mmCIF file of C-alpha atoms and ligand atoms in Angstrom:
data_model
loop_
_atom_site.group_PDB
_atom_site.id
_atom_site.type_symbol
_atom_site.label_atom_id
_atom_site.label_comp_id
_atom_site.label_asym_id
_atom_site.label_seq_id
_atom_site.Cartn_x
_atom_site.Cartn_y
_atom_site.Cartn_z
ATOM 1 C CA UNK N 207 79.105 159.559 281.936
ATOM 2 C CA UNK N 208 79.964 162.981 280.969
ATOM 3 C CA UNK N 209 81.392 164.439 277.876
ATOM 4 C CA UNK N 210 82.012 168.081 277.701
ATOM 5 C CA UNK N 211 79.571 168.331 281.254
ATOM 6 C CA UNK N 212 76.913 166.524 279.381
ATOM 7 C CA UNK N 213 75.276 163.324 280.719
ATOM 8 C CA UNK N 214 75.626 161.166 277.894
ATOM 9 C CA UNK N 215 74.751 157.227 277.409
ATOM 10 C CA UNK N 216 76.263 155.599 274.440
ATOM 11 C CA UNK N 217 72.697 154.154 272.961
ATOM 12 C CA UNK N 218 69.521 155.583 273.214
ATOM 13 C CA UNK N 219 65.619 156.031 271.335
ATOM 14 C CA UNK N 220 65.147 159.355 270.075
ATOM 15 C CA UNK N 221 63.115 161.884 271.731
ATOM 16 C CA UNK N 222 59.133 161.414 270.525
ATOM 17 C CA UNK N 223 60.637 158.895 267.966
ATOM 18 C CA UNK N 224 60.688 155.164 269.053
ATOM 19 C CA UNK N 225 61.403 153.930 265.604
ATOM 20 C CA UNK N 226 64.613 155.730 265.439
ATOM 21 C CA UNK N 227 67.882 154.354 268.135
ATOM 22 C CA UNK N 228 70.515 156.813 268.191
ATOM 23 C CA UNK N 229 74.477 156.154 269.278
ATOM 24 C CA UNK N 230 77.267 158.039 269.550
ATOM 25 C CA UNK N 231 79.906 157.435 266.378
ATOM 26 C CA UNK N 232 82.855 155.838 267.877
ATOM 27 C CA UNK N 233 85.005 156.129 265.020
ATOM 28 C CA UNK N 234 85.533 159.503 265.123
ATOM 29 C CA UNK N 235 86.180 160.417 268.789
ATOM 30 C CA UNK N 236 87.629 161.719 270.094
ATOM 31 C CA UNK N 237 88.040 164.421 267.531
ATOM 32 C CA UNK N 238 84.963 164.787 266.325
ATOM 33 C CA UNK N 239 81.262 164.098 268.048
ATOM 34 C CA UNK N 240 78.586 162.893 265.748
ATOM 35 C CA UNK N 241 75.050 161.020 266.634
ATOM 36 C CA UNK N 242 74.144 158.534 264.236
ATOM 37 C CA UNK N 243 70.570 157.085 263.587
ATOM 38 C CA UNK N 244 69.933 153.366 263.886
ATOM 39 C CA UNK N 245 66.682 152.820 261.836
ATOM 40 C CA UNK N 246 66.193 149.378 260.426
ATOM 41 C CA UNK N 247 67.974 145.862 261.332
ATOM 42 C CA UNK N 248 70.757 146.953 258.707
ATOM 43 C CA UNK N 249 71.358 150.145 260.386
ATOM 44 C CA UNK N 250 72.227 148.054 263.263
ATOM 45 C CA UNK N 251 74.646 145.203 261.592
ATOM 46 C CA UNK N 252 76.583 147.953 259.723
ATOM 47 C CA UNK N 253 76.968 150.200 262.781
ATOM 48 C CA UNK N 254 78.091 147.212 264.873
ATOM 49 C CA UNK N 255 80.391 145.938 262.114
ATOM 50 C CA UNK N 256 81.589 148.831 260.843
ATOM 51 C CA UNK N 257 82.407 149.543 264.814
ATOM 52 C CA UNK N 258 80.246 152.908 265.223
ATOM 53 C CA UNK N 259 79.318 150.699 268.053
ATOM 54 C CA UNK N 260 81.703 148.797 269.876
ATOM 55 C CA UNK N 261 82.552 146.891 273.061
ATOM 56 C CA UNK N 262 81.015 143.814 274.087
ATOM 57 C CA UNK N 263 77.770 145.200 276.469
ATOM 58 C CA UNK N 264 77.014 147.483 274.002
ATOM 59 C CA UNK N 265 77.380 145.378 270.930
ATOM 60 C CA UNK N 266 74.944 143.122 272.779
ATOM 61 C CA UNK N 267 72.627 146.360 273.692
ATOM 62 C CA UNK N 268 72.851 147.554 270.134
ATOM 63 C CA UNK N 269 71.872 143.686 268.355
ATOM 64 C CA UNK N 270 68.683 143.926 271.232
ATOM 65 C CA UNK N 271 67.546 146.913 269.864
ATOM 66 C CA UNK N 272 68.299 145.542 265.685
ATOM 67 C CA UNK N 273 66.289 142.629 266.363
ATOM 68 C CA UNK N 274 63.224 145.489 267.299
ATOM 69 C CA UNK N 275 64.120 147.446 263.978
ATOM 70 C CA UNK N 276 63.752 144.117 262.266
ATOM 71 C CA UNK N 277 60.386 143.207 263.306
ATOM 72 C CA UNK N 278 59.186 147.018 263.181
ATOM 73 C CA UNK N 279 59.672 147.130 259.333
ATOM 74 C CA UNK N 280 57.697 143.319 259.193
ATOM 75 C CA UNK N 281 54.294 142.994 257.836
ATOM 76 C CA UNK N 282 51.516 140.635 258.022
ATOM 77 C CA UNK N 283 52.610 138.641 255.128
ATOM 78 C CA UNK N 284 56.084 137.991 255.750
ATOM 79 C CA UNK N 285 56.645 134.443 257.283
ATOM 80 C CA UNK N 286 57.572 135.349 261.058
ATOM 81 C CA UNK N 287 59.302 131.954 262.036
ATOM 82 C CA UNK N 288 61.521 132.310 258.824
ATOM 83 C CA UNK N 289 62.257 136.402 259.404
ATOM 84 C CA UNK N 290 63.265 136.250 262.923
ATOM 85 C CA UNK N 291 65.604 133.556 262.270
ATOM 86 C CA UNK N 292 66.735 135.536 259.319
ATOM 87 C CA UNK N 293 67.547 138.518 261.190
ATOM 88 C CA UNK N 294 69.118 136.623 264.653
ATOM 89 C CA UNK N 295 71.211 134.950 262.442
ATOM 90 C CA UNK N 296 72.173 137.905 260.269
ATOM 91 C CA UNK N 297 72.935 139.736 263.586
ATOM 92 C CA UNK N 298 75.126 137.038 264.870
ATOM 93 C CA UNK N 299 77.444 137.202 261.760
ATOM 94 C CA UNK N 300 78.400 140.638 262.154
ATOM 95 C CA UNK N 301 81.562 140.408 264.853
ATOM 96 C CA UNK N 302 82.170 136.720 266.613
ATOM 97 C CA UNK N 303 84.287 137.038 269.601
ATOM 98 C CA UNK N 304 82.427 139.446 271.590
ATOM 99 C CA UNK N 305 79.340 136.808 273.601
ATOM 100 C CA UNK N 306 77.202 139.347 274.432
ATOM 101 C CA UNK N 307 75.665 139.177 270.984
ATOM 102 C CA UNK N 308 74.620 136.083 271.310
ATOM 103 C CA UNK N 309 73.092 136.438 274.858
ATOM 104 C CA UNK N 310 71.710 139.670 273.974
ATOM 105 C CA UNK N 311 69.631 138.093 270.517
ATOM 106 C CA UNK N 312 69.207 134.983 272.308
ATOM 107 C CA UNK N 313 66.978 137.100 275.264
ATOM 108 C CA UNK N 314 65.020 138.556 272.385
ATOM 109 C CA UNK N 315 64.364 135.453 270.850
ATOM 110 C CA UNK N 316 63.289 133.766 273.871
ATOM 111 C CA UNK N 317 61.398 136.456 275.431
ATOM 112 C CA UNK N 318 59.097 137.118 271.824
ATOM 113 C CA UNK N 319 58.478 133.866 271.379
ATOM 114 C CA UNK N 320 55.402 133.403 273.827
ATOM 115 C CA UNK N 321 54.066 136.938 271.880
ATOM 116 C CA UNK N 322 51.572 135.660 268.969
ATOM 117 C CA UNK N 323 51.404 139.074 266.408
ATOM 118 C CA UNK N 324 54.160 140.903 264.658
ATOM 119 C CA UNK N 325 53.074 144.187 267.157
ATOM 120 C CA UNK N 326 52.801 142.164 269.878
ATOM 121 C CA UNK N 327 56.487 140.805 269.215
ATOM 122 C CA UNK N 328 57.779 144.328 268.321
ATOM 123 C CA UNK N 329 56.578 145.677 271.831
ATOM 124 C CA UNK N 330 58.003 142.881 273.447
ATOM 125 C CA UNK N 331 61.572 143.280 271.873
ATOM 126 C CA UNK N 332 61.497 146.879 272.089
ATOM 127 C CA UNK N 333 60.862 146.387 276.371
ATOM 128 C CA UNK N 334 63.426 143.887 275.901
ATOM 129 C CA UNK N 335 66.153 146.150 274.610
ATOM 130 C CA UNK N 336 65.477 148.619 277.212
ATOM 131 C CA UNK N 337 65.530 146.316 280.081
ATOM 132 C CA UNK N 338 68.594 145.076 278.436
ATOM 133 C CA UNK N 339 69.901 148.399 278.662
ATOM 134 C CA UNK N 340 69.022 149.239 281.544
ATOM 135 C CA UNK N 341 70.179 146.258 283.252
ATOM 136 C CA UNK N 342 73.795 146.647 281.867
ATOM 137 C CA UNK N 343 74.063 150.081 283.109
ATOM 138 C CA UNK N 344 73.216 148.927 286.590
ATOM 139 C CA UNK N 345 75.078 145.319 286.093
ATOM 140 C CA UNK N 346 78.564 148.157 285.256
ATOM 141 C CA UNK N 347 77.336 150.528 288.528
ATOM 142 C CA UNK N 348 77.641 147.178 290.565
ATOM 143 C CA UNK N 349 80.893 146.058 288.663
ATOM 144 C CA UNK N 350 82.547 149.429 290.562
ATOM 145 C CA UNK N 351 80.723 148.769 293.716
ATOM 146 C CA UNK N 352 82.277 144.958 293.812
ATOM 147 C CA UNK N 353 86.004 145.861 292.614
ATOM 148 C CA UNK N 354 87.012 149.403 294.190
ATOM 149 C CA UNK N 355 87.828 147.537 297.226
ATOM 150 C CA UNK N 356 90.671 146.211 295.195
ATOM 151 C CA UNK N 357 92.018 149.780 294.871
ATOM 152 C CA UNK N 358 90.795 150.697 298.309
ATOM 153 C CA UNK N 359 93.329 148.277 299.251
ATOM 154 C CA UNK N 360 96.266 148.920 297.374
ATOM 155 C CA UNK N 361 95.718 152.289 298.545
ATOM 156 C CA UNK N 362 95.510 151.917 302.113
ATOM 157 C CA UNK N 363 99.167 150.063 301.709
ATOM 158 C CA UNK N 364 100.470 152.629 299.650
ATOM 159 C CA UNK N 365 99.355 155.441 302.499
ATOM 160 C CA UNK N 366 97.101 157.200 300.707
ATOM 161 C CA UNK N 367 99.878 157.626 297.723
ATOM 162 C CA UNK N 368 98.383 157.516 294.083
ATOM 163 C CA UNK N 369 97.250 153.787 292.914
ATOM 164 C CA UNK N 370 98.876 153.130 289.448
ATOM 165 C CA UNK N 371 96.210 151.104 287.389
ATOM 166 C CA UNK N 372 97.592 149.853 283.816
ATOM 167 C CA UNK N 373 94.129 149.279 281.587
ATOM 168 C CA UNK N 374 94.136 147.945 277.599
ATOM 169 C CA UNK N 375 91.734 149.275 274.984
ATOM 170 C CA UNK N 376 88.362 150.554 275.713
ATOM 171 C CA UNK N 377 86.203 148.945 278.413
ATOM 172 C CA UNK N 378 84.777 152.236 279.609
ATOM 173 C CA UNK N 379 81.349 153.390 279.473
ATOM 174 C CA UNK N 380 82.171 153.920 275.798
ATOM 175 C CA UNK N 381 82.433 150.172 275.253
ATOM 176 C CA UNK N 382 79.275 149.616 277.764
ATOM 177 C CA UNK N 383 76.013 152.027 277.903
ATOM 178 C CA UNK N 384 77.464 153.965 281.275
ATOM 179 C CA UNK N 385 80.283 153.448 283.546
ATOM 180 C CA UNK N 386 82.054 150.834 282.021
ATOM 181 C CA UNK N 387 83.375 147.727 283.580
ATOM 182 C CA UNK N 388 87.150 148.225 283.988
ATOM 183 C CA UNK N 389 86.268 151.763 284.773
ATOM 184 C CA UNK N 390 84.005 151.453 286.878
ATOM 185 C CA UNK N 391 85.468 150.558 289.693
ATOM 186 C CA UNK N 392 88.550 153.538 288.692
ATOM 187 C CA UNK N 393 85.391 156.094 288.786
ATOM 188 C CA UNK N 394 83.969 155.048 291.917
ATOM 189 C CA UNK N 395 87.547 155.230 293.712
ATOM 190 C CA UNK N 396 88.094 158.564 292.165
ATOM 191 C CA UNK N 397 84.448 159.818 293.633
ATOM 192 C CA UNK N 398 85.434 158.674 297.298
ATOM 193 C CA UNK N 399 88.896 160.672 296.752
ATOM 194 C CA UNK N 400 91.326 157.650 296.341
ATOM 195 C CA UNK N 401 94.560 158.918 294.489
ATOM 196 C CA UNK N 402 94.626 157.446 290.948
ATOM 197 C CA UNK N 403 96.414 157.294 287.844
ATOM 198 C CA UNK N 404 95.631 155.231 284.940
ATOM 199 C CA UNK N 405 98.169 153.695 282.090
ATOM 200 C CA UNK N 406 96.338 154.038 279.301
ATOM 201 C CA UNK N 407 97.758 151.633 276.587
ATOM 202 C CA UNK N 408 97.006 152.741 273.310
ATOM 203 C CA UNK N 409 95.942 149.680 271.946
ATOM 204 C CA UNK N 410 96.817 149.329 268.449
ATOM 205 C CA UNK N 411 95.576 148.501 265.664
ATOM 206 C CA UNK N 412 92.578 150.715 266.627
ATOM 207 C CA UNK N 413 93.526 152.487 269.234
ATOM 208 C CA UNK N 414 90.517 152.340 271.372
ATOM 209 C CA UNK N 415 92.981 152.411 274.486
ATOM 210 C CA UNK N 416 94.419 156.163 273.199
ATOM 211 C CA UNK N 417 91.214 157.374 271.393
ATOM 212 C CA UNK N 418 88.253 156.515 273.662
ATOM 213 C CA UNK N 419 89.763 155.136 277.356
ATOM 214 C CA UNK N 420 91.688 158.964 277.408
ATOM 215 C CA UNK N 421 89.073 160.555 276.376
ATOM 216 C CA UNK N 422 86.610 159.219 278.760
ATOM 217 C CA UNK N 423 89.162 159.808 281.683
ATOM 218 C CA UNK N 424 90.210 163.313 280.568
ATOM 219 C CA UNK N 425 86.041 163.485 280.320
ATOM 220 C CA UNK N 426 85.891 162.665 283.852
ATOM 221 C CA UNK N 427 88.838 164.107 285.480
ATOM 222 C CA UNK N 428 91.168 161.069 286.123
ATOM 223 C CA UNK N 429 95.109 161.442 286.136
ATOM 224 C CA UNK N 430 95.924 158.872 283.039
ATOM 225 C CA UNK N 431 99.215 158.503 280.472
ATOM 226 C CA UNK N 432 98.956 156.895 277.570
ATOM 227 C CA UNK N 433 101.253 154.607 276.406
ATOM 228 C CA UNK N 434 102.827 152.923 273.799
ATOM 229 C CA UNK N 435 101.397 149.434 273.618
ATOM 230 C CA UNK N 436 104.971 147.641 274.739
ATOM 231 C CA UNK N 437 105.483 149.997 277.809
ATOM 232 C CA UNK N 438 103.539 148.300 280.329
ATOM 233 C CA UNK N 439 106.614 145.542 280.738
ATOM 234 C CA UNK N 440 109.090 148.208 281.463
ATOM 235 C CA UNK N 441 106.603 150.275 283.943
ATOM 236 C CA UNK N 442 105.751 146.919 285.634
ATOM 237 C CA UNK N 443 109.526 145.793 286.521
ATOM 238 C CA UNK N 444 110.407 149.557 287.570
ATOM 239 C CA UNK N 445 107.366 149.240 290.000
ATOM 240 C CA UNK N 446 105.049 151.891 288.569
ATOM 241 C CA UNK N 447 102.161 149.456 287.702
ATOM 242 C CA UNK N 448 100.213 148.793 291.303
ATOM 243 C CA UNK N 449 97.682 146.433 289.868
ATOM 244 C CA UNK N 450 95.926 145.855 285.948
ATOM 245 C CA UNK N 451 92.603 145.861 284.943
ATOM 246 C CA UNK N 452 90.655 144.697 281.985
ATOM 247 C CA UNK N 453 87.482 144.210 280.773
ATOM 248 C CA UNK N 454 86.488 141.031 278.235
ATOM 249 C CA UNK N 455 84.360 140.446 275.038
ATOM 250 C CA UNK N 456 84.002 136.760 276.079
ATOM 251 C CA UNK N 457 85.168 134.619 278.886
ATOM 252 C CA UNK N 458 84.755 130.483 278.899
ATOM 253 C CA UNK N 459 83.230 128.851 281.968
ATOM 254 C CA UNK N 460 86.674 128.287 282.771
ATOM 255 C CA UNK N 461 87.980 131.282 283.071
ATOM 256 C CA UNK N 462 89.747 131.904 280.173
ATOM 257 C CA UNK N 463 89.528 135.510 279.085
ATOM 258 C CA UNK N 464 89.083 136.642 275.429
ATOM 259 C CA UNK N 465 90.021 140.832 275.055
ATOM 260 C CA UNK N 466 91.438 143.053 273.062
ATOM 261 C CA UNK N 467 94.452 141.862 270.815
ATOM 262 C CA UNK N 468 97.840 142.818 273.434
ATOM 263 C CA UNK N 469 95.605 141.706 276.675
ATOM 264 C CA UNK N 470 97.677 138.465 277.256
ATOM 265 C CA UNK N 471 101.018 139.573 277.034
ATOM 266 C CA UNK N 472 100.176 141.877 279.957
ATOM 267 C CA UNK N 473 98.851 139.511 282.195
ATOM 268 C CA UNK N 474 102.051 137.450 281.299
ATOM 269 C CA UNK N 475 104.340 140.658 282.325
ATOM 270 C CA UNK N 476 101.696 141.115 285.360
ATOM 271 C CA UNK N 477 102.455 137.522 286.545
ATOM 272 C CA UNK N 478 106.040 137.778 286.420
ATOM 273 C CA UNK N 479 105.957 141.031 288.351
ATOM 274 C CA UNK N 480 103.219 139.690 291.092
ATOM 275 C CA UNK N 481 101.253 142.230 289.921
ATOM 276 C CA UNK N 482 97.433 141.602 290.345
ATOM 277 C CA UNK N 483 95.394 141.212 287.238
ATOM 278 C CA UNK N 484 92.085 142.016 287.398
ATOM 279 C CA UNK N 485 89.311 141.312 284.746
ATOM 280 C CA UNK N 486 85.679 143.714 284.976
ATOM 281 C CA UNK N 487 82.812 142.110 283.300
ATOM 282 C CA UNK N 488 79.382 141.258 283.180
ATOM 283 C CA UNK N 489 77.604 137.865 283.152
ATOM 284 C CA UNK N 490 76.685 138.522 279.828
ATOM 285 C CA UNK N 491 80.265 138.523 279.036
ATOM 286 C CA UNK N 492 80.754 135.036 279.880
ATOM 287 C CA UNK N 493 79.937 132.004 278.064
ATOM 288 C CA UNK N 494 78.528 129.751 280.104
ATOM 289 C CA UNK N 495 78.740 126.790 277.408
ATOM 290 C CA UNK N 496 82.218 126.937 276.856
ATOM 291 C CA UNK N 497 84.488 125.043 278.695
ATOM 292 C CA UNK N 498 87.979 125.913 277.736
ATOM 293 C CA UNK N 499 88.555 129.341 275.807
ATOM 294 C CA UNK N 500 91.480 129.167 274.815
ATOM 295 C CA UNK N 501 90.263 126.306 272.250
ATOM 296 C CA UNK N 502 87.250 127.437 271.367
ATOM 297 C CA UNK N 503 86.763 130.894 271.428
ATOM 298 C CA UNK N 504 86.541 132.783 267.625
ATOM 299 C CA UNK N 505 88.883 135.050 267.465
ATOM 300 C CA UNK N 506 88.292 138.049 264.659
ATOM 301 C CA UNK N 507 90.616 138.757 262.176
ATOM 302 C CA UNK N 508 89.743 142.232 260.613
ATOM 303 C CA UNK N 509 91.100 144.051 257.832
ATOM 304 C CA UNK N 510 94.835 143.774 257.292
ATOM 305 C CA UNK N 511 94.727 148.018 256.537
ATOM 306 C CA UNK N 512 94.092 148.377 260.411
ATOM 307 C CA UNK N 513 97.573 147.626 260.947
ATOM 308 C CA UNK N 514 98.800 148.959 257.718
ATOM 309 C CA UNK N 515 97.807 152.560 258.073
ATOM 310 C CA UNK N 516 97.141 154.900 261.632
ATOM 311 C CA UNK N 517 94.381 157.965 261.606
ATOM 312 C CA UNK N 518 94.846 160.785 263.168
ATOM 313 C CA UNK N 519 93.568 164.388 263.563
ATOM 314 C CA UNK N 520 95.455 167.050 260.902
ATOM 315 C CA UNK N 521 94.237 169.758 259.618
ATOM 316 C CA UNK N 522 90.783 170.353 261.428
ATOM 317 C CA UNK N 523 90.112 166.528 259.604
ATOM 318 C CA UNK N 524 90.640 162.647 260.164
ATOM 319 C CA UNK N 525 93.362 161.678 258.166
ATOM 320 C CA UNK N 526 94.609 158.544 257.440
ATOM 321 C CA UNK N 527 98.203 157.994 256.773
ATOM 322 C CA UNK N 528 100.159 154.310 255.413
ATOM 323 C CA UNK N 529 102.815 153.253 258.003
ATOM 324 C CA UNK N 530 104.326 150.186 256.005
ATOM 325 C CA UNK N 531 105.735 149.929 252.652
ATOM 326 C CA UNK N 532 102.536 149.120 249.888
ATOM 327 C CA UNK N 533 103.587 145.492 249.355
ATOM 328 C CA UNK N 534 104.255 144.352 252.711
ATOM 329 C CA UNK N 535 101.664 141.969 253.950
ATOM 330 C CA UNK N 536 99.926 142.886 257.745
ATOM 331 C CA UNK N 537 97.658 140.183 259.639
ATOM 332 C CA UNK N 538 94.972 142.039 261.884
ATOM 333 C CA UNK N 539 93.552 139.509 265.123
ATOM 334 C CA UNK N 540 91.668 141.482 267.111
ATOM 335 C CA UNK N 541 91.593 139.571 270.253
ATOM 336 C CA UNK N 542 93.757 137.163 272.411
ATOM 337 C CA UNK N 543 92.756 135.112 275.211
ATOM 338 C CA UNK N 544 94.485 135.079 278.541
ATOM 339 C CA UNK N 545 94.803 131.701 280.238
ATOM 340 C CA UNK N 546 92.345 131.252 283.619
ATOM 341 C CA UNK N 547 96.029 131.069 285.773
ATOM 342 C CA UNK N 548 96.657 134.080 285.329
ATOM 343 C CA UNK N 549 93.777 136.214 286.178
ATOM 344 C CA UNK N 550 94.053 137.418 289.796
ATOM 345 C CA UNK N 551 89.989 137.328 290.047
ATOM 346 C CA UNK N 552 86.864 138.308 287.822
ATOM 347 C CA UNK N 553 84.439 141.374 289.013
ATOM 348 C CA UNK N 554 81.399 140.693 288.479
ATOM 349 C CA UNK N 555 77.946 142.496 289.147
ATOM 350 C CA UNK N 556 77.255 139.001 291.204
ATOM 351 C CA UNK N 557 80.655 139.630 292.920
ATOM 352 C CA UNK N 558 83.799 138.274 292.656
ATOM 353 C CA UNK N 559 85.275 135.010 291.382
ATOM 354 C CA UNK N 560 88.063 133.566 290.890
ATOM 355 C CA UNK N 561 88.754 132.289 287.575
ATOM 356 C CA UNK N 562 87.492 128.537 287.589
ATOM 357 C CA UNK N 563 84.786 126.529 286.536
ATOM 358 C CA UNK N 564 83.517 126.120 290.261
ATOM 359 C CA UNK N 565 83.519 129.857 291.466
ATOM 360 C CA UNK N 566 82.148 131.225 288.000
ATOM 361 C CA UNK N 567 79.556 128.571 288.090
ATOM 362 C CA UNK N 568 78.328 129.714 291.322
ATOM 363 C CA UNK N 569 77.635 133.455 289.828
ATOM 364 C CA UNK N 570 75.135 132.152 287.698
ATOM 365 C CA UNK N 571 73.040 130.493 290.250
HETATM 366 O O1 LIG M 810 87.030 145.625 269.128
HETATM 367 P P1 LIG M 810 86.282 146.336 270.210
HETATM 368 O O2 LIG M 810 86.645 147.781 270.345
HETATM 369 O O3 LIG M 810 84.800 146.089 270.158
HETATM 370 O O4 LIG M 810 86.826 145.584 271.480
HETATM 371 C C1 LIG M 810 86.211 145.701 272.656
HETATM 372 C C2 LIG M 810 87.127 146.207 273.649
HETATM 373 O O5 LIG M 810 87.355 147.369 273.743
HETATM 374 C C3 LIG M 810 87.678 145.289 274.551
HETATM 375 O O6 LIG M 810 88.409 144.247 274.207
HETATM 376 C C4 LIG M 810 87.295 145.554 275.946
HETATM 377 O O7 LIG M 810 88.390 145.476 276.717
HETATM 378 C C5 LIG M 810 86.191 144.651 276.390
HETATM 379 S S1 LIG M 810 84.625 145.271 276.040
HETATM 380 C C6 LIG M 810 84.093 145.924 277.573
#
């Protein structure tokens, strides 16, 4: 997608440098645009824990492209079994909710394992990465494709009148490598000239929902608001809220959906107001092995100072300001996970599904 008229995806190799990935610094959007340079295995843990990186397709993106900065930096007398299981392990640990880490190191693993030297293993991962890549920028591109009937729809009934579409956090192209998954399908209706406006909550503790989905709409041209995270209720009952949707770090085989921290009590306030909830996502975003998500899926708990202080722009600088009294204790999850019943359907790049072991099943065949 575009920032400031400028084609940009969110990962990339360096020009006439293949040892060096380069990404986009997410922590500092939107007021300031920096390019950061991924060059060994570390680079890529820190960038993905520290959240330079974020979003589950591009977490997974950024962990294919660590496990190549791993093995690039091997030589002949380091034991390969041992290293590689080092470094898919150590990539792993750095955020849990979000799946696509998993799949994404997983593919690596599997795909270098037929490969017999360290160069041979390094070339493979590398192509892997890219393919990977490449794959989720078209697997987003379908994502639209499959879901903008939804809006199509809503619009026809409305006669042509501007589709409200409530979204939470980031799951824009900032979150993927291009297009984004809950976006997508906005951008696509906004390119064949459907009237939309997007709710843009801001999503504490982070703010990815005020910071980056804004951004990347005010990027592209789309009518959005943001709001305050407990708005969407109100909006909802006063009928200003046509239809909601999500994207998801990780969502169980039966349909439970793990997102950003907030994501449930919307779909709870969408149910009550038979308002369709929609969630965007790739296949790598669901966990095939996990049967009820609710259980089992880890949820993160980050640093209690995310909810204890805000940043903002002042001065021509990020600042950071306290918003609680010193003492008083905060608790940070950073996801929740909605409950298969009520998710209106899942768009995928395979099409859509309704949330249950039997449809989602089917999309993996
Ligand atoms: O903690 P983050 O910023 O990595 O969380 C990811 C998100 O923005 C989401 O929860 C998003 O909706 C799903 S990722 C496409």
């Amino acid at each position: 997608m575009h920032i400031n008229g400028k084609h940009y995806h969110t990962i990339w190799v360096k020009e006439n440098d293949p040892k060096t990935i380069q990404v986009i610094d997410q922590r500092l959007l939107p007021f300031e645009f920096k390019i950061r340079d991924l060059k060994t295995i570390a680079d890529t843990f820190i960038a993905i824990k520290d959240m330079c990186v974020r979003g589950a397709p591009l977490i997974g993106v950024t962990a294919a492209y660590g496990m190549y900065l791993g093995l690039l930096h091997l030589n002949e007398k380091d034991n390969l079994t041992t290293k590689i299981n080092e470094f898919s392990q150590y990539l792993k640990s750095s955020r849990p909710t979000a799946v696509n880490l998993k799949f994404a190191v997983d593919l690596v693993l599997d795909k270098i394992k037929s490969a017999k030297s360290i160069n041979e293993k390094t070339k493979v991962a590398f192509e892997i990465a890219n393919q990977l890549k490449q794959d989720e920028i078209e697997n987003c591109k379908k994502i639209g494709k499959n879901g903008v009937r939804f809006i199509q729809e809503i619009s026809k009934a409305k006669k042509g009148e501007t589709v409200n579409i409530l979204t939470h956090c980031n799951a824009g192209w900032l979150a993927c490598v291009d297009y984004g998954t809950a976006t997508s399908p906005m951008y696509l209706a906004h390119e064949k000239g459907i009237k939309i406006h997007v709710w843009v909550d801001e999503t504490r503790p982070r703010n990815q929902g005020a910071r980056l989905t804004a951004y990347e709409l005010e990027q592209q041209g789309i009518p959005h608001t943001v709001i305050a995270d407990n708005t969407g209720g109100l909006l909802m009952q006063k009928g200003m809220v046509d239809m909601v949707i999500v994207g998801s770090d990780r969502t169980s085989a039966n349909g439970d959906v793990a997102n950003k921290i907030g994501t449930y009590l919307k779909a709870l306030a969408a149910h009550d107001n038979n308002i369709p909830f929609y969630v965007a996502l790739p296949l790598s975003t669901i966990d095939f092995e996990m049967e009820d998500g609710i259980k089992n899926i880890p949820i993160e708990q980050r640093d209690p100072d995310e909810v204890k202080y805000v940043e903002g722009w002042n001065n021509d600088e990020i600042t950071r300001v306290r918003i609680t009294s010193e003492n008083s204790p905060a608790l940070n999850y950073g996801f929740d996970v909605t409950p298969a019943k009520y998710v209106t359907a899942l768009i995928t790049e395979k099409g859509v599904a309704k949330a249950n072991m039997n449809d989602i099943e089917k999309l993996n065949k």
